[in-house]
Short mmCIF file of N, CA and C and ligand atoms in Angstrom, two decimals:
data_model
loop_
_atom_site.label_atom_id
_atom_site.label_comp_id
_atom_site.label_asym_id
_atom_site.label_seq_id
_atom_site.Cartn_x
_atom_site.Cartn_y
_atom_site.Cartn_z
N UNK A 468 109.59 86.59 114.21
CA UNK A 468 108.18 86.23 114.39
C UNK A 468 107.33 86.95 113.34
N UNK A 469 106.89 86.07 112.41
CA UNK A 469 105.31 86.46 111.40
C UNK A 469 104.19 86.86 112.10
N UNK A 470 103.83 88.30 112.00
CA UNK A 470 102.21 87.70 112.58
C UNK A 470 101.43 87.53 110.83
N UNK A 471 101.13 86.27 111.07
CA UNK A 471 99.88 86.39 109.25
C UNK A 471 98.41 86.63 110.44
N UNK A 472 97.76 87.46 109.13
CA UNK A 472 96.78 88.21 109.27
C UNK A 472 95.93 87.55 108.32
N UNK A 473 94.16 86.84 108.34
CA UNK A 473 93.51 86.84 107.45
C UNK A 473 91.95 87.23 107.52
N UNK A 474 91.77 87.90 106.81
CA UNK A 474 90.03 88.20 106.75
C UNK A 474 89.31 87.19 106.11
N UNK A 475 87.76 87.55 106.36
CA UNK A 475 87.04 86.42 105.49
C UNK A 475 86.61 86.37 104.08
N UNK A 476 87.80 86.47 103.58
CA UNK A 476 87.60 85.67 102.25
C UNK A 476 88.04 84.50 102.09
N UNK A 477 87.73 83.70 100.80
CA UNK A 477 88.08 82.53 100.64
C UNK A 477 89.36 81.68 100.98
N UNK A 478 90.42 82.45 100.53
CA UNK A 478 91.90 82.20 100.53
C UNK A 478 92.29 81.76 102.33
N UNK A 479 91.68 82.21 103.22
CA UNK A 479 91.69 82.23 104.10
C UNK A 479 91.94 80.79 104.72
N UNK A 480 90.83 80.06 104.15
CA UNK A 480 90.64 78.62 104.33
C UNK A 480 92.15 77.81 104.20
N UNK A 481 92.82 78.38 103.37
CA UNK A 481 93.80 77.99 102.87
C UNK A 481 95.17 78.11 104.17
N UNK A 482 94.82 78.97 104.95
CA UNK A 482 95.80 79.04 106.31
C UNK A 482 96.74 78.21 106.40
N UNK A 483 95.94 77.07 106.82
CA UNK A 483 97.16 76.07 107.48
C UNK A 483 98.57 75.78 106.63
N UNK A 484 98.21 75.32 105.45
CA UNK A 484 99.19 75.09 104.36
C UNK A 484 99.80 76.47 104.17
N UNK A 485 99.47 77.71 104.48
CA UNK A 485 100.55 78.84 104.16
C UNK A 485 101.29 78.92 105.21
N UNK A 486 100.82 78.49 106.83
CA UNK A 486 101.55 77.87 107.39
C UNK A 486 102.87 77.24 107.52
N UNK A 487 102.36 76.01 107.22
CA UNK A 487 103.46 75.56 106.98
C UNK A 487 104.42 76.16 105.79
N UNK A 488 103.97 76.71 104.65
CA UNK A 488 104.60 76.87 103.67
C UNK A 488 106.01 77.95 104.64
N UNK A 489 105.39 78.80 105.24
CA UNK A 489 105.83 79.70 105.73
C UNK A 489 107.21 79.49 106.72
N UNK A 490 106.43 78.68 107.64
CA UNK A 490 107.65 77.72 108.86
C UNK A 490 108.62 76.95 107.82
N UNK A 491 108.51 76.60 106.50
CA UNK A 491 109.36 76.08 105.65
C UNK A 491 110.48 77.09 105.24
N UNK A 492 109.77 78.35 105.54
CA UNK A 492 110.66 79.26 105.18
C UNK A 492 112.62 79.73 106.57
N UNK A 493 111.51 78.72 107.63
CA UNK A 493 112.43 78.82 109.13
C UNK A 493 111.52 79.90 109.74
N UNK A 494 110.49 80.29 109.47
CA UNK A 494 110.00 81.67 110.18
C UNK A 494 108.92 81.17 111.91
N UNK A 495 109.01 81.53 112.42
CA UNK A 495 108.08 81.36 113.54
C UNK A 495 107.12 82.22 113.05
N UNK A 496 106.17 81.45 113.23
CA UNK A 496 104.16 82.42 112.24
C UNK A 496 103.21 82.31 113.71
N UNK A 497 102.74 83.25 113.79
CA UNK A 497 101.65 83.46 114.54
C UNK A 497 100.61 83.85 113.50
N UNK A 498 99.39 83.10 114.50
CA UNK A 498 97.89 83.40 113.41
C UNK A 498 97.22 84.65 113.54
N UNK A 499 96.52 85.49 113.14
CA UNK A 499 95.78 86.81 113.83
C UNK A 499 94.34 86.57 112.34
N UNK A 500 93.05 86.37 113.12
CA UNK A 500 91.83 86.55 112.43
C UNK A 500 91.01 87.73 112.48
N UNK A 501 90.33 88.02 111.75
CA UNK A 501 89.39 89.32 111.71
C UNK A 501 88.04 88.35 112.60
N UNK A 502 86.98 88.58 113.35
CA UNK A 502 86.47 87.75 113.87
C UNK A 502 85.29 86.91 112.82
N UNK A 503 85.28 87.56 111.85
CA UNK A 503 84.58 86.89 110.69
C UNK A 503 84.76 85.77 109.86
N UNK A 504 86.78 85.82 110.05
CA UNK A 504 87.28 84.75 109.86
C UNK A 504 87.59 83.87 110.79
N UNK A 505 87.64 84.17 111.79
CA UNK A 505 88.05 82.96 113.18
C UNK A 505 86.34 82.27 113.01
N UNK A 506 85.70 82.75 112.62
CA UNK A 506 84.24 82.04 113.09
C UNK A 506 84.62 81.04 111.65
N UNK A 507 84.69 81.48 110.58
CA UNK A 507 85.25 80.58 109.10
C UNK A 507 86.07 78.93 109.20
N UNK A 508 86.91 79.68 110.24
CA UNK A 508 87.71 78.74 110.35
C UNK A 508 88.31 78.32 112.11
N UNK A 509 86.56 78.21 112.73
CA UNK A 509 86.83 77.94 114.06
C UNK A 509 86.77 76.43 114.31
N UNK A 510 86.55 75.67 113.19
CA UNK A 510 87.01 74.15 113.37
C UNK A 510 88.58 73.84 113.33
N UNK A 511 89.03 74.56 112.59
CA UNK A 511 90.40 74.16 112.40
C UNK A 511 91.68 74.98 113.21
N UNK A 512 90.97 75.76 114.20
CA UNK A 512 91.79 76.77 115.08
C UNK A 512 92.69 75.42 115.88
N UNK A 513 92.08 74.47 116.33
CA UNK A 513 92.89 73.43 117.42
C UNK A 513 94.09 73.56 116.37
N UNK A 514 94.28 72.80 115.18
CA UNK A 514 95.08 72.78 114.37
C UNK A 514 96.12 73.94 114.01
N UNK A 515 95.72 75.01 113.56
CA UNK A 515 96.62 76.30 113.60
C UNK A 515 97.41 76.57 114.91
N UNK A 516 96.97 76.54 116.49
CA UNK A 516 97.21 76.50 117.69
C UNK A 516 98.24 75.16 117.52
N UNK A 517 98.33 74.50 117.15
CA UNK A 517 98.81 73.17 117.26
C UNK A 517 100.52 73.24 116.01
N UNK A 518 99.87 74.09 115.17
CA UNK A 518 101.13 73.81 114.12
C UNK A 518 102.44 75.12 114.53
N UNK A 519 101.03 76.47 115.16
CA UNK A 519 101.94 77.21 115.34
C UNK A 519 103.08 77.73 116.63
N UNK A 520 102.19 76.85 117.63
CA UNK A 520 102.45 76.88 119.24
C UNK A 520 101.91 77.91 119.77
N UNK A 521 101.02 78.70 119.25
CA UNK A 521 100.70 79.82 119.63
C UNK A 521 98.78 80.09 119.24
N UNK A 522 98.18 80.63 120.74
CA UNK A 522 97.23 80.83 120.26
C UNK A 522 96.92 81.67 119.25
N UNK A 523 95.56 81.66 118.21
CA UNK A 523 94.80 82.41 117.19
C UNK A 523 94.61 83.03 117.76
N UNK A 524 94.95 84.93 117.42
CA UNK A 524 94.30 85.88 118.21
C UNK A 524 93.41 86.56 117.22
N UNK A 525 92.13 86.89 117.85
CA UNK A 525 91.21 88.25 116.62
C UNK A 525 90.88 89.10 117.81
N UNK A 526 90.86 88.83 119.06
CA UNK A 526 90.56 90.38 119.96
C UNK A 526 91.23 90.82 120.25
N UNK A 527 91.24 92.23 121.01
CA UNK A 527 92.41 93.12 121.71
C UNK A 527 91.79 92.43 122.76
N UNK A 528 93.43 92.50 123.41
CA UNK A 528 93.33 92.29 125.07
C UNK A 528 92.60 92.69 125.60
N UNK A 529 92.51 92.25 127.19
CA UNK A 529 91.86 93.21 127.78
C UNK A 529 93.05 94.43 128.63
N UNK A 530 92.67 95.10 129.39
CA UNK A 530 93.78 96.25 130.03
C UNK A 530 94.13 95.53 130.98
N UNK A 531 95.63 95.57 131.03
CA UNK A 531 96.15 94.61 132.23
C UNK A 531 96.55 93.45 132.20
N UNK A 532 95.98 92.76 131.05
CA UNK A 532 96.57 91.67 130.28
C UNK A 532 97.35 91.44 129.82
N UNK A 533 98.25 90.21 129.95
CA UNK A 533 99.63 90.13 129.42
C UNK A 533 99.21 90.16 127.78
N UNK A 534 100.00 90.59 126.29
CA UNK A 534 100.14 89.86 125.43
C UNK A 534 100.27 88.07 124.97
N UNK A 535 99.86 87.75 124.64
CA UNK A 535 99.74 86.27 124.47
C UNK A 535 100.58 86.06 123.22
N UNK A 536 101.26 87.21 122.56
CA UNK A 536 102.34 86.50 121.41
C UNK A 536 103.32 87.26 121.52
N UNK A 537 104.78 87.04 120.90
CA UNK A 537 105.91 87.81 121.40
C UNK A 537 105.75 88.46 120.01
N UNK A 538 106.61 89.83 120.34
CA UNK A 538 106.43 90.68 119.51
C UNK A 538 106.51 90.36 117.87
N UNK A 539 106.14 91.72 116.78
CA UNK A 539 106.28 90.67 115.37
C UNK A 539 107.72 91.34 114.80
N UNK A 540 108.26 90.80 113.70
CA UNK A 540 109.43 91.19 112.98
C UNK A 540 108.69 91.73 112.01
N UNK A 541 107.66 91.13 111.20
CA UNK A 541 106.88 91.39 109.79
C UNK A 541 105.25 91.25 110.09
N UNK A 542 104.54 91.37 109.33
CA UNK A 542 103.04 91.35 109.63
C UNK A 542 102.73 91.04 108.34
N UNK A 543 102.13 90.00 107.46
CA UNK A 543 101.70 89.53 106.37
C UNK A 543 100.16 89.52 106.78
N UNK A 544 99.04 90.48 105.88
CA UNK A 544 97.86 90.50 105.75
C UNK A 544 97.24 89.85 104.57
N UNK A 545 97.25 88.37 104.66
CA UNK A 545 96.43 88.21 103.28
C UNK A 545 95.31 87.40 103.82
N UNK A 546 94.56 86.60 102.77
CA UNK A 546 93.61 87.77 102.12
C UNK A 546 92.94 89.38 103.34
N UNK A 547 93.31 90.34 102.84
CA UNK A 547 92.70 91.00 102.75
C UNK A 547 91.61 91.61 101.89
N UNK A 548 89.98 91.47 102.67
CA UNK A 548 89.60 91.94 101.93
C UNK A 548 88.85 93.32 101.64
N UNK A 549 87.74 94.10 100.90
CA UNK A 549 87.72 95.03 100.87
C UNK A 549 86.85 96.20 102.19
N UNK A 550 86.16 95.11 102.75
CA UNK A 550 86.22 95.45 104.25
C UNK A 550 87.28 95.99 105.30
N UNK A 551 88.01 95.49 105.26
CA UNK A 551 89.79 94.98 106.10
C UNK A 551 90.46 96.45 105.40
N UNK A 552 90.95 96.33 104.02
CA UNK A 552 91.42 97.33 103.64
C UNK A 552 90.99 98.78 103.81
N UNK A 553 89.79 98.62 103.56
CA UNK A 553 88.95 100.48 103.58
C UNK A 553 88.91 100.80 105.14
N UNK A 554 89.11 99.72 106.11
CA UNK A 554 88.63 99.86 107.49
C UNK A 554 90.16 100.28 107.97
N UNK A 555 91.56 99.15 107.32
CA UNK A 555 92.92 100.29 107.59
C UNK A 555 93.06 101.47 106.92
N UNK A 556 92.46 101.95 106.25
CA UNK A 556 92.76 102.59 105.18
C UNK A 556 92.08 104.16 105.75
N UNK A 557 90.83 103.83 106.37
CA UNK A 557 90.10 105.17 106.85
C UNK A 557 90.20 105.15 108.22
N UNK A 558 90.86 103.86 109.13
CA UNK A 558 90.82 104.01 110.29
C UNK A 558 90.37 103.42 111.49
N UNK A 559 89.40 102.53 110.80
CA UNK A 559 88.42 101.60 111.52
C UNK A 559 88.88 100.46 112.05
N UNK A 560 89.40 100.57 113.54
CA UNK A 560 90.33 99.85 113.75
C UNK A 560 89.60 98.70 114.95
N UNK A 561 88.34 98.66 115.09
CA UNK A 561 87.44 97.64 116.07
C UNK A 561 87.97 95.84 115.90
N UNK A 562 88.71 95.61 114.95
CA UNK A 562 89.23 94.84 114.60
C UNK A 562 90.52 94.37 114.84
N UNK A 563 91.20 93.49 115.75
CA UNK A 563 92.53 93.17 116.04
C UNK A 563 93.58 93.51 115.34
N UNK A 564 93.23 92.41 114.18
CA UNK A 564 93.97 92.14 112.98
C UNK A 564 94.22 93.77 112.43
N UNK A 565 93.26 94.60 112.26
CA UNK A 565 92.98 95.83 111.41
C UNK A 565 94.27 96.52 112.34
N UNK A 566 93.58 97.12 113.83
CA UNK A 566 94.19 97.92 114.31
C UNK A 566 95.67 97.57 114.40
N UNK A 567 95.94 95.82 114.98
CA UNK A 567 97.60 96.12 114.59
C UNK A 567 97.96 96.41 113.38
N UNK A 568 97.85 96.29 112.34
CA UNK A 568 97.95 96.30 111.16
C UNK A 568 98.46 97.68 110.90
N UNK A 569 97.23 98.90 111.61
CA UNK A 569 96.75 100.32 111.13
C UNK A 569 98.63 100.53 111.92
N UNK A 570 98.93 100.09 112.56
CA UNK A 570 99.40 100.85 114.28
C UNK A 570 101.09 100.32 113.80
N UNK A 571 101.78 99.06 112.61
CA UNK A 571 102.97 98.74 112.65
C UNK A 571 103.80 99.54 111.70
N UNK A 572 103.19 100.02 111.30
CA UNK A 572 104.13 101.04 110.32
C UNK A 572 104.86 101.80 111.00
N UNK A 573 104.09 102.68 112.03
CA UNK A 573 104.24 103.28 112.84
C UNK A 573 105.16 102.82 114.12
N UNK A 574 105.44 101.83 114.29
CA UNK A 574 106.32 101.26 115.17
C UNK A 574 107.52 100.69 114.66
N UNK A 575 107.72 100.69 113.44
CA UNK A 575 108.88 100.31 112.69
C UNK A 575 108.83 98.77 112.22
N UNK A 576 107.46 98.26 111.90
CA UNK A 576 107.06 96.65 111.83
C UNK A 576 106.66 96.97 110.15
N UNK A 577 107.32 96.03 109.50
CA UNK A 577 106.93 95.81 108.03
C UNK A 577 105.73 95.45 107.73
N UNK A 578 105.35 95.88 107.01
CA UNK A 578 103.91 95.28 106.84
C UNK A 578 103.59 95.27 105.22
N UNK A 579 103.10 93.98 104.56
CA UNK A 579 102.53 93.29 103.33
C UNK A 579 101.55 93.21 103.52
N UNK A 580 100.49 93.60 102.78
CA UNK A 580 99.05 93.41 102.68
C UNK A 580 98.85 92.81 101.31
N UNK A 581 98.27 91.80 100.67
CA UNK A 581 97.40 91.46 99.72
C UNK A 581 96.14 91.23 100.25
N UNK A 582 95.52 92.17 99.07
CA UNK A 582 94.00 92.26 98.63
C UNK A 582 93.04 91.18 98.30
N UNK A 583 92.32 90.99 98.60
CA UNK A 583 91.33 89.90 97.79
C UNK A 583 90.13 90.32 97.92
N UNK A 584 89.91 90.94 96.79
CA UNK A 584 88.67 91.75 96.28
C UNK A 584 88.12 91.25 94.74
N UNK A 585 86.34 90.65 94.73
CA UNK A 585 86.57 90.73 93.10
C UNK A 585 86.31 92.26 92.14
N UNK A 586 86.56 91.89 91.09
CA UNK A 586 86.21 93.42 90.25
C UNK A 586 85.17 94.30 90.25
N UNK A 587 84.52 93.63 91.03
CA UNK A 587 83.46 94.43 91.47
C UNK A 587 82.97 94.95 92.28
N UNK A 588 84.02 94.19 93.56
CA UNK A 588 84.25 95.40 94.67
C UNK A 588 85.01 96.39 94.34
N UNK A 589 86.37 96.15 93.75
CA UNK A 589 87.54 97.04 93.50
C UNK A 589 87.33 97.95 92.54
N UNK A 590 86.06 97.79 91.91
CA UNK A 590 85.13 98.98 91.15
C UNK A 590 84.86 100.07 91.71
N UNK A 591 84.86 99.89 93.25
CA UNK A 591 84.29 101.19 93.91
C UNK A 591 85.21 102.03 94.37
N UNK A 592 84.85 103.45 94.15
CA UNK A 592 85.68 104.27 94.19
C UNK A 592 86.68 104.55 95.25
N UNK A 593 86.56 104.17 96.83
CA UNK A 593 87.20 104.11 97.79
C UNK A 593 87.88 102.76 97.55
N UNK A 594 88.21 101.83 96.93
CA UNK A 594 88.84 100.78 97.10
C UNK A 594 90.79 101.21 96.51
N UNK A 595 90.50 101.70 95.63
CA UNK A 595 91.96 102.79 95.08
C UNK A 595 92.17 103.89 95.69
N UNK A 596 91.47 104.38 96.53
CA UNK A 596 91.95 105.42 97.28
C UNK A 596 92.35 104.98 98.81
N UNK A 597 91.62 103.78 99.18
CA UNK A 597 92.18 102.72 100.53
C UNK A 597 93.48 102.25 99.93
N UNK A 598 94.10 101.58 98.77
CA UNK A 598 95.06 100.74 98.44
C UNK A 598 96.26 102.30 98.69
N UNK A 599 95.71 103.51 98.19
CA UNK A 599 97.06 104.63 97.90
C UNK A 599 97.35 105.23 99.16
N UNK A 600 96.49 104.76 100.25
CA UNK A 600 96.54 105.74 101.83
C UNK A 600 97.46 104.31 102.61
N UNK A 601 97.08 103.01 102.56
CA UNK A 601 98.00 102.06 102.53
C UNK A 601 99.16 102.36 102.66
N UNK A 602 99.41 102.16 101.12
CA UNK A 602 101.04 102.92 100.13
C UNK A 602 101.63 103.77 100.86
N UNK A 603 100.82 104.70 101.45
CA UNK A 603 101.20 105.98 101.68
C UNK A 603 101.50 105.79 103.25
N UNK A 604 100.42 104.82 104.12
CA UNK A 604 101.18 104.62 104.95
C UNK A 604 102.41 103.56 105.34
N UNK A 605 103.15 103.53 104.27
CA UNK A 605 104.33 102.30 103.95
C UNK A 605 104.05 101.22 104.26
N UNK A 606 102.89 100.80 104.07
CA UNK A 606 103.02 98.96 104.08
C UNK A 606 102.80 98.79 102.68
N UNK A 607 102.98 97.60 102.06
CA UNK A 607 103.68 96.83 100.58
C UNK A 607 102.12 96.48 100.18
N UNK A 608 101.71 97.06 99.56
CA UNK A 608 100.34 96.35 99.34
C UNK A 608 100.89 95.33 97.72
N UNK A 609 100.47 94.34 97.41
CA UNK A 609 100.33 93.51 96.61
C UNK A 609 99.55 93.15 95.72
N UNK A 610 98.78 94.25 95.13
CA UNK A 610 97.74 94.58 93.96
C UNK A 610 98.20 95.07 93.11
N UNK A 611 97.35 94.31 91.86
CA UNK A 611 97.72 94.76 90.54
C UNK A 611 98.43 93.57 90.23
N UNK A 612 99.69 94.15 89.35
CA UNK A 612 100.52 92.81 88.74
C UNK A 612 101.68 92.51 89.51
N UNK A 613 102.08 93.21 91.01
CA UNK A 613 102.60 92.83 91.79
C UNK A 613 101.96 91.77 92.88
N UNK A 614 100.97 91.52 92.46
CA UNK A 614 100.49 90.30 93.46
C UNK A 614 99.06 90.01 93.07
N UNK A 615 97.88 90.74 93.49
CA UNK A 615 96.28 90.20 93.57
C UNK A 615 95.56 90.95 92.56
N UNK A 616 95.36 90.43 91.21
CA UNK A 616 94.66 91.03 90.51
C UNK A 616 92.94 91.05 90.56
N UNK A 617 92.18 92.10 91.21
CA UNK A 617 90.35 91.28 91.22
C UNK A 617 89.87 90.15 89.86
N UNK A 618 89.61 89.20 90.80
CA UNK A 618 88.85 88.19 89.56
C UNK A 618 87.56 88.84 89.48
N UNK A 619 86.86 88.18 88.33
CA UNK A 619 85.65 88.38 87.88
C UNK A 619 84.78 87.78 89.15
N UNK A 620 83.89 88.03 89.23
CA UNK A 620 83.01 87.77 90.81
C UNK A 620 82.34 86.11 90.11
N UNK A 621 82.36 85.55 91.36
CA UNK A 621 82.28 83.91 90.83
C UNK A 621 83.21 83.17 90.07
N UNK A 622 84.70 83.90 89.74
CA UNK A 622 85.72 82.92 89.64
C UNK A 622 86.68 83.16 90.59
N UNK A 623 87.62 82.04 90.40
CA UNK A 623 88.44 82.31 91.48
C UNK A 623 89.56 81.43 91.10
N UNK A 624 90.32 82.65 90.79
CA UNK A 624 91.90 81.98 90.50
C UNK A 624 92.78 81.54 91.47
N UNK A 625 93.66 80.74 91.61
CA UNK A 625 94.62 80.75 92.60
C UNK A 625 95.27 81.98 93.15
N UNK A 626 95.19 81.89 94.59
CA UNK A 626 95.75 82.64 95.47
C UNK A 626 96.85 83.07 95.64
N UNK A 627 97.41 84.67 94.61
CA UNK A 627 98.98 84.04 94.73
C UNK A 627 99.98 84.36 95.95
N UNK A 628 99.81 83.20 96.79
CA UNK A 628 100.59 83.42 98.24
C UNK A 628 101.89 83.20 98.33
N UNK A 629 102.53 82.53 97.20
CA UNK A 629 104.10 82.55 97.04
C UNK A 629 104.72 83.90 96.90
N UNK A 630 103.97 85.17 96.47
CA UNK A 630 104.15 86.26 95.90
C UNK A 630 104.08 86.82 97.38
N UNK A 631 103.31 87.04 97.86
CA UNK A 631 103.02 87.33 99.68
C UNK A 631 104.13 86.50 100.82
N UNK A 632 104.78 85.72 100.69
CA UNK A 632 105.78 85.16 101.35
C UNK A 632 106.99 85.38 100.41
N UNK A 633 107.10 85.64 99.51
CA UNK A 633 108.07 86.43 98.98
C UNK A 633 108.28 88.02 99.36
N UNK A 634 107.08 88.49 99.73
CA UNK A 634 107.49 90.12 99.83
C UNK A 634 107.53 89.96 101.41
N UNK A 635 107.70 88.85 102.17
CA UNK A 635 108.19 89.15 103.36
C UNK A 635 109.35 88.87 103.66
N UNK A 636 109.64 88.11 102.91
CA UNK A 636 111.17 87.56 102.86
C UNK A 636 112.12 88.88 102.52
N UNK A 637 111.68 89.78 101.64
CA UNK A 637 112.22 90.53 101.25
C UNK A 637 112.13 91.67 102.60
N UNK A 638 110.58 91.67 103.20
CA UNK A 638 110.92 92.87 104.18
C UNK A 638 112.18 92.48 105.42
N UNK A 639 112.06 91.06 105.53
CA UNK A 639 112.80 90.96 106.30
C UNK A 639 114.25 91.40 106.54
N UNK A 640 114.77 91.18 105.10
CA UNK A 640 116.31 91.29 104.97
C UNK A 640 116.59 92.61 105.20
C1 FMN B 1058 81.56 82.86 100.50
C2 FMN B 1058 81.99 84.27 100.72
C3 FMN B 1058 83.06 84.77 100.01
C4 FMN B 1058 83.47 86.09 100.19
N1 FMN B 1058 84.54 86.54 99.49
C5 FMN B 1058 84.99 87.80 99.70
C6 FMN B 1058 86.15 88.27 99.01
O1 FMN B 1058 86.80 87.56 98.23
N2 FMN B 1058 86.53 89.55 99.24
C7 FMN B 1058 85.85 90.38 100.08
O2 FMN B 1058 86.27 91.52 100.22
N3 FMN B 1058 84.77 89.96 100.76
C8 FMN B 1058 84.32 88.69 100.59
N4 FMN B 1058 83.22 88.24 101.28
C9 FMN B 1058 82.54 89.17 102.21
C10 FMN B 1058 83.27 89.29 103.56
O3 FMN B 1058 83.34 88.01 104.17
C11 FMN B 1058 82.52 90.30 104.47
O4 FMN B 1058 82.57 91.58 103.89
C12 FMN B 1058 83.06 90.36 105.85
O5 FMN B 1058 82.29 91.27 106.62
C13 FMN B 1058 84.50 90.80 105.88
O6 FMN B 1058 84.88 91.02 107.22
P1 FMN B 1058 86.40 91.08 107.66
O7 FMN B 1058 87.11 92.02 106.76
O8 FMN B 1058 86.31 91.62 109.07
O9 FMN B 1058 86.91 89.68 107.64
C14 FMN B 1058 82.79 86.92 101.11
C15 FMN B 1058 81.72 86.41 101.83
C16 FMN B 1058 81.31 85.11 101.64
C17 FMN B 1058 80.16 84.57 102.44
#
């Protein structure tokens, strides 16, 4: 079981088709949104619910509540963006997506994060010191020329998500 993880950036939109790209891979994918992105892409939740058999989650339970997805093998965070990252990164875990995220390393769950930041977020000085506390807490981040390089702000290159379903393939084995 995948859980993919996406914040609200653009790439996000792009879900469904990584989706499937993903279930092409044989993987069972569960969805998990930051709630900034479930609101992004709350037209097309029937659809994600529909491809994946499983509801979109972005809240924590409540106490006493069953889990609503079976446990994960891997955790793929993309887009992450520089919100998402600095918030695993320092701790800020009010966020579903974030806190499991912060919490699988620690449980023995792989975890891939790509970034999607432009150069002018990733200008700021906590954005390299969020990516090395990451690192440091062993999940695969995918920045730089291993995966998400910042575009210039107002372009926008392709998303490289083959590179992100590649480094899960790999955590898996
Ligand atoms: C059209 C649009 C595009 C955005 N693109 C990005 C982006 O590529 N990277 C980023 O870090 N934030 C981007 N943002 C800002 C985030 O959506 C915003 O910081 C949000 O609070 C992130 O919350 P989340 O991390 O909980 O999803 C964008 C916002 C809008 C409206």
């Amino acid at each position: 079981m995948i859980y993919l993880f996406g914040a609200a950036a653009p790439p996000v939109l792009q879900l469904p088709d990584v989706v499937r790209s993903a279930q092409g891979r044989g993987w069972d994918v569960a969805v998990g949104l930051t709630p900034t992105a479930y609101e992004w892409l709350e037209e097309r939740v029937p659809e994600l619910e529909e491809l994946t058999g499983y509801p979109v989650k972005s809240a924590y339970r409540r106490p006493g509540q069953p889990d609503v997805l079976p446990p994960a093998d891997a955790v793929l965070f993309a887009p992450a963006t520089f919100n998402s990252v600095n918030s695993m990164a320092i701790g800020i875990t009010t966020s579903w997506v974030v806190g499991f995220t912060a919490e699988a390393p620690g449980k023995g769950i792989p975890v891939v994060v790509m970034p999607c930041a432009n150069s002018a977020l990733a200008a700021h000085p906590q954005f390299d010191r969020s990516v090395a506390v990451l690192r440091e807490a062993r999940m695969q981040v995918l920045y730089g020329e291993s995966g998400f390089e910042p575009n210039t702000p107002g372009v926008r290159p392709p998303y490289p998500w083959a590179a992100a379903l590649d480094a899960v393939g790999q955590a898996l084995l």
